[in-house]
Amino acid sequence: MKTTLYDFYDEIPPDPGAMIESLRAFGYHLETSIADIIDNSISAEAHNIGIDFNWKGERSTISFIDDGIGMTEKVLTNAMRPGSKNPLEERDEKDLGRFGLGLKTASFSQCRKLTVGSKRKAGEIFVRCWDLDYINECGEWRLLKPDKENIAPIFLSLNEFKSGTIVLWEKIDRITKGTNSDNKKHEDHFLGQIDVVKDHLAMVFHRYLEKNTNLKIMINGRQVKPWDPFLTNHPSTQRLPMEHVIFNGKEITIQPFILPHRSKFDNDKLYEIAGGPGGWNERQGFYIYRNKRLIVQGDWLGLGFRKEQHTKLARILVDLPNSLDGEWRIDVKKSVARPPPLIRDKFKQIAKLTIEPAINIYRYRGKVAERSSAASFSFPWSTSVQHGMYHYSINRDHPIVANILQNSGENKNKIKTMLRLIEETVPVPLIILNSSNNPDKIQQPFEDAPSGELQMVLKEIWDSMINTGVSKKDAKKRLEQMEPFSDYPDFVKDFIQSQESEIRNE
Ligand SMILES: Nc1ncnc2c1ncn2[C@@H]1O[C@H](COP(=O)(O)OP(=O)(O)OP(=O)(O)O)[C@@H](O)[C@H]1O
Ligand SMILES: [Mg+2]
C-alpha cells in the first residue's frame, strides 16, 4: 500500500523551558497585563475585584481577588494551559477573551510564579501553580497541584465568597529584581506603580465602572473611579451624529465627540484630568471598544492624520462586537485594532468631519487670546476690562474708523453716538451660546461675501491709511497683519501687486 506524507513523523512538543520563557516576551507593561487579568474577572461576571500590591522587596507579591463565577478543578487546570481555547471558537458576546493566553502571557510578563485558586458556588477551593524556575529545572510542563495542606493561606479567603477566583503573582522580577525591602526608595517606586495602574484601569474599564453599573475595583483599598474620555456630562461637549456601519453582517457604531475648549473648564486641574493619561495630545483620535472594554485609547489608526495640537479636541468612540476580532486584527494584549480595508474610507471620512469643527473650537478661542499681542490697528474690535468687567469696543485706531472720525466734520458726534450704541448692545450672551453650540455654523468674516465687496473694503482701508499719513510701505505691512485680510492672503497679494510699482517709486 502506498504511504502518504502524513504516515511518518516525529512528535516535537515545544521545549518547556524555552517556550515558557518566550511567553514572557509579549511586551506588556505592568498596567496592560493587570488589565488582562481584570478582563477575565469581568468575563466571569465579578462585581467586586480587589488588587493588592504587597511590598517585601524581591519577595513582593501582587494578588487579584474576584467574586465571579469561579472555576471547577477541570476548568482551572485547562485555564492554566497556554492556549486554553481555540481563538477561532465563537465566544459569548460578553466574553472579553479570545486567545486562551492572556492569564499566562500577562502574568509571566511580570512574574515567574503564577498561582490561581478558584471556587465555584458552594464548591471546594482548587489551586494550580506554574513556577518557571521549576519548569526550567525539571524540563517538563509540570503544573503544580498543591494538596490541602500546601494551599497558601491567601486562597482560603475565597471562603468569604460564594464563588470567586484569586490570582497570585510571586517572584515579580520585572519590577522588583534587585530591590531591598528596607529601602524606602524601592518601596516608593513599587507602590508608585499603583497610581499608573489605577489611571489605566479607570480609562480601560470606565464603561464598566460608571454609576449605574455593577462593578467595583479596589487597589490597596482605594477605589478606581471611571475616567470618561468624552466628558459626556460636560455641558460644552458636542456629540456629532452617530454613524452605523454594517460589516460582515455585524454592526459597528461610531460616535464622534468634540471636547470643550480649555476656557470651559473651571480650573486647570480639571482640564488636565480631562486630558487623561499621557495628556490631551496623546489622547485624541479613535477610541475603540470591544464589548465596552477600551482597547485603543486615542489613535488615528494609520488613516493619514497626525496627533497635532490643534486637533486634540476630537475624540471618536467606536463600538465593536467581539465577533469581528479577526477582521480588526485584535492582538493578545488587546491593545491593537485596525479597521479592515473595506471600511477605512468610511473611518477617514468620519475623522475628517470630526477634526474640522474640533479645529474651529481650538482655533477660534486661540485667536481671541492671540489678539492682545497684535498691533493696535489690526482689529476692528478691541477688548478691555473696565471695573473688572469685559467691554467690547470699536477700535478707534482702526484706519477706517480713524479716517471717518477725522473727516466727519459736524457729524462727528452723531457717529460717536452710533459707535457707542453699537458697543453697548453687542449681543455677547447670544454669540457665546451660538458659537459654543455650533462653532462650525458661525460665519467667518466675509466668508460668503462676493469678492468685489472684499476688494472694496480693502481699497477703502488702504486709502484711509494713506490719508492719515501712513507710508505705502507701512500700509502694505499693516494690511498683511490686519483682520480680516490676514485670512485672505491671496487677495492682499493681488492688491499689493497693483500698488507695488507706486511703492517702489516712493
Ligand atoms: N478570574 C477568573 N474567573 C473565572 N474564570 C477565569 C478567570 N480567569 C481565567 N479564567 C478562565 O481561564 C481561561 C483562560 O484565561 P486566559 O486569559 O488565558 O484566556 P482567555 O481569557 O480565554 O482569552 P485571552 O487570551 O484573549 O485573554 C478563561 O477562558 C476562563 O475560562
Ligand atoms: Mg483573558
PDB file of N, CA and C and ligand atoms in Angstrom, residues 36-37 39-41 43 91 95-103 332 334, ligand 2:
ATOM      1  N   ASP A  36      -5.441  42.713  31.624  1.00  0.00           N
ATOM      2  CA  ASP A  36      -5.764  41.398  31.065  1.00  0.00           C
ATOM      3  C   ASP A  36      -6.326  40.453  32.139  1.00  0.00           C
ATOM      4  N   ILE A  37      -5.799  40.570  33.351  1.00  0.00           N
ATOM      5  CA  ILE A  37      -6.307  39.738  34.461  1.00  0.00           C
ATOM      6  C   ILE A  37      -7.730  40.196  34.824  1.00  0.00           C
ATOM      7  N   ASP A  39      -9.856  41.603  32.793  1.00  0.00           N
ATOM      8  CA  ASP A  39     -10.736  41.102  31.715  1.00  0.00           C
ATOM      9  C   ASP A  39     -11.375  39.776  32.116  1.00  0.00           C
ATOM     10  N   ASN A  40     -10.521  38.880  32.634  1.00  0.00           N
ATOM     11  CA  ASN A  40     -11.014  37.549  32.982  1.00  0.00           C
ATOM     12  C   ASN A  40     -12.043  37.614  34.108  1.00  0.00           C
ATOM     13  N   SER A  41     -11.800  38.488  35.092  1.00  0.00           N
ATOM     14  CA  SER A  41     -12.746  38.603  36.205  1.00  0.00           C
ATOM     15  C   SER A  41     -14.081  39.152  35.707  1.00  0.00           C
ATOM     16  N   SER A  43     -15.267  38.897  32.602  1.00  0.00           N
ATOM     17  CA  SER A  43     -15.928  37.837  31.821  1.00  0.00           C
ATOM     18  C   SER A  43     -16.562  36.806  32.754  1.00  0.00           C
ATOM     19  N   ARG A  91     -17.318  33.139  20.814  1.00  0.00           N
ATOM     20  CA  ARG A  91     -17.351  33.452  22.244  1.00  0.00           C
ATOM     21  C   ARG A  91     -18.695  34.072  22.608  1.00  0.00           C
ATOM     22  N   ASP A  95     -17.986  38.001  26.538  1.00  0.00           N
ATOM     23  CA  ASP A  95     -16.650  37.493  26.880  1.00  0.00           C
ATOM     24  C   ASP A  95     -15.571  38.455  26.388  1.00  0.00           C
ATOM     25  N   LEU A  96     -14.639  38.796  27.266  1.00  0.00           N
ATOM     26  CA  LEU A  96     -13.559  39.706  26.860  1.00  0.00           C
ATOM     27  C   LEU A  96     -12.335  38.940  26.355  1.00  0.00           C
ATOM     28  N   GLY A  97     -12.375  37.614  26.422  1.00  0.00           N
ATOM     29  CA  GLY A  97     -11.226  36.810  25.979  1.00  0.00           C
ATOM     30  C   GLY A  97     -11.331  36.431  24.514  1.00  0.00           C
ATOM     31  N   ARG A  98     -10.215  35.910  23.969  1.00  0.00           N
ATOM     32  CA  ARG A  98     -10.192  35.447  22.589  1.00  0.00           C
ATOM     33  C   ARG A  98      -9.182  34.317  22.390  1.00  0.00           C
ATOM     34  N   PHE A  99      -7.987  34.445  22.979  1.00  0.00           N
ATOM     35  CA  PHE A  99      -6.879  33.587  22.562  1.00  0.00           C
ATOM     36  C   PHE A  99      -6.569  32.422  23.509  1.00  0.00           C
ATOM     37  N   GLY A 100      -7.135  32.453  24.702  1.00  0.00           N
ATOM     38  CA  GLY A 100      -6.777  31.404  25.660  1.00  0.00           C
ATOM     39  C   GLY A 100      -5.345  31.568  26.159  1.00  0.00           C
ATOM     40  N   LEU A 101      -4.861  32.792  26.148  1.00  0.00           N
ATOM     41  CA  LEU A 101      -3.460  33.044  26.511  1.00  0.00           C
ATOM     42  C   LEU A 101      -3.269  34.084  27.612  1.00  0.00           C
ATOM     43  N   GLY A 102      -4.188  35.060  27.677  1.00  0.00           N
ATOM     44  CA  GLY A 102      -3.977  36.266  28.487  1.00  0.00           C
ATOM     45  C   GLY A 102      -3.507  36.008  29.908  1.00  0.00           C
ATOM     46  N   LEU A 103      -4.174  35.108  30.606  1.00  0.00           N
ATOM     47  CA  LEU A 103      -3.820  34.836  32.003  1.00  0.00           C
ATOM     48  C   LEU A 103      -2.337  34.473  32.115  1.00  0.00           C
ATOM     49  N   VAL A 332      -3.307  39.683  21.257  1.00  0.00           N
ATOM     50  CA  VAL A 332      -3.480  39.017  22.559  1.00  0.00           C
ATOM     51  C   VAL A 332      -3.585  40.043  23.686  1.00  0.00           C
ATOM     52  N   LYS A 334      -4.803  42.874  23.610  1.00  0.00           N
ATOM     53  CA  LYS A 334      -5.976  43.742  23.419  1.00  0.00           C
ATOM     54  C   LYS A 334      -5.534  45.208  23.421  1.00  0.00           C
TER      55      LYS A 334
HETATM   56 MG    MG B   2      -8.276  36.515  29.248  1.00  0.00          MG
END
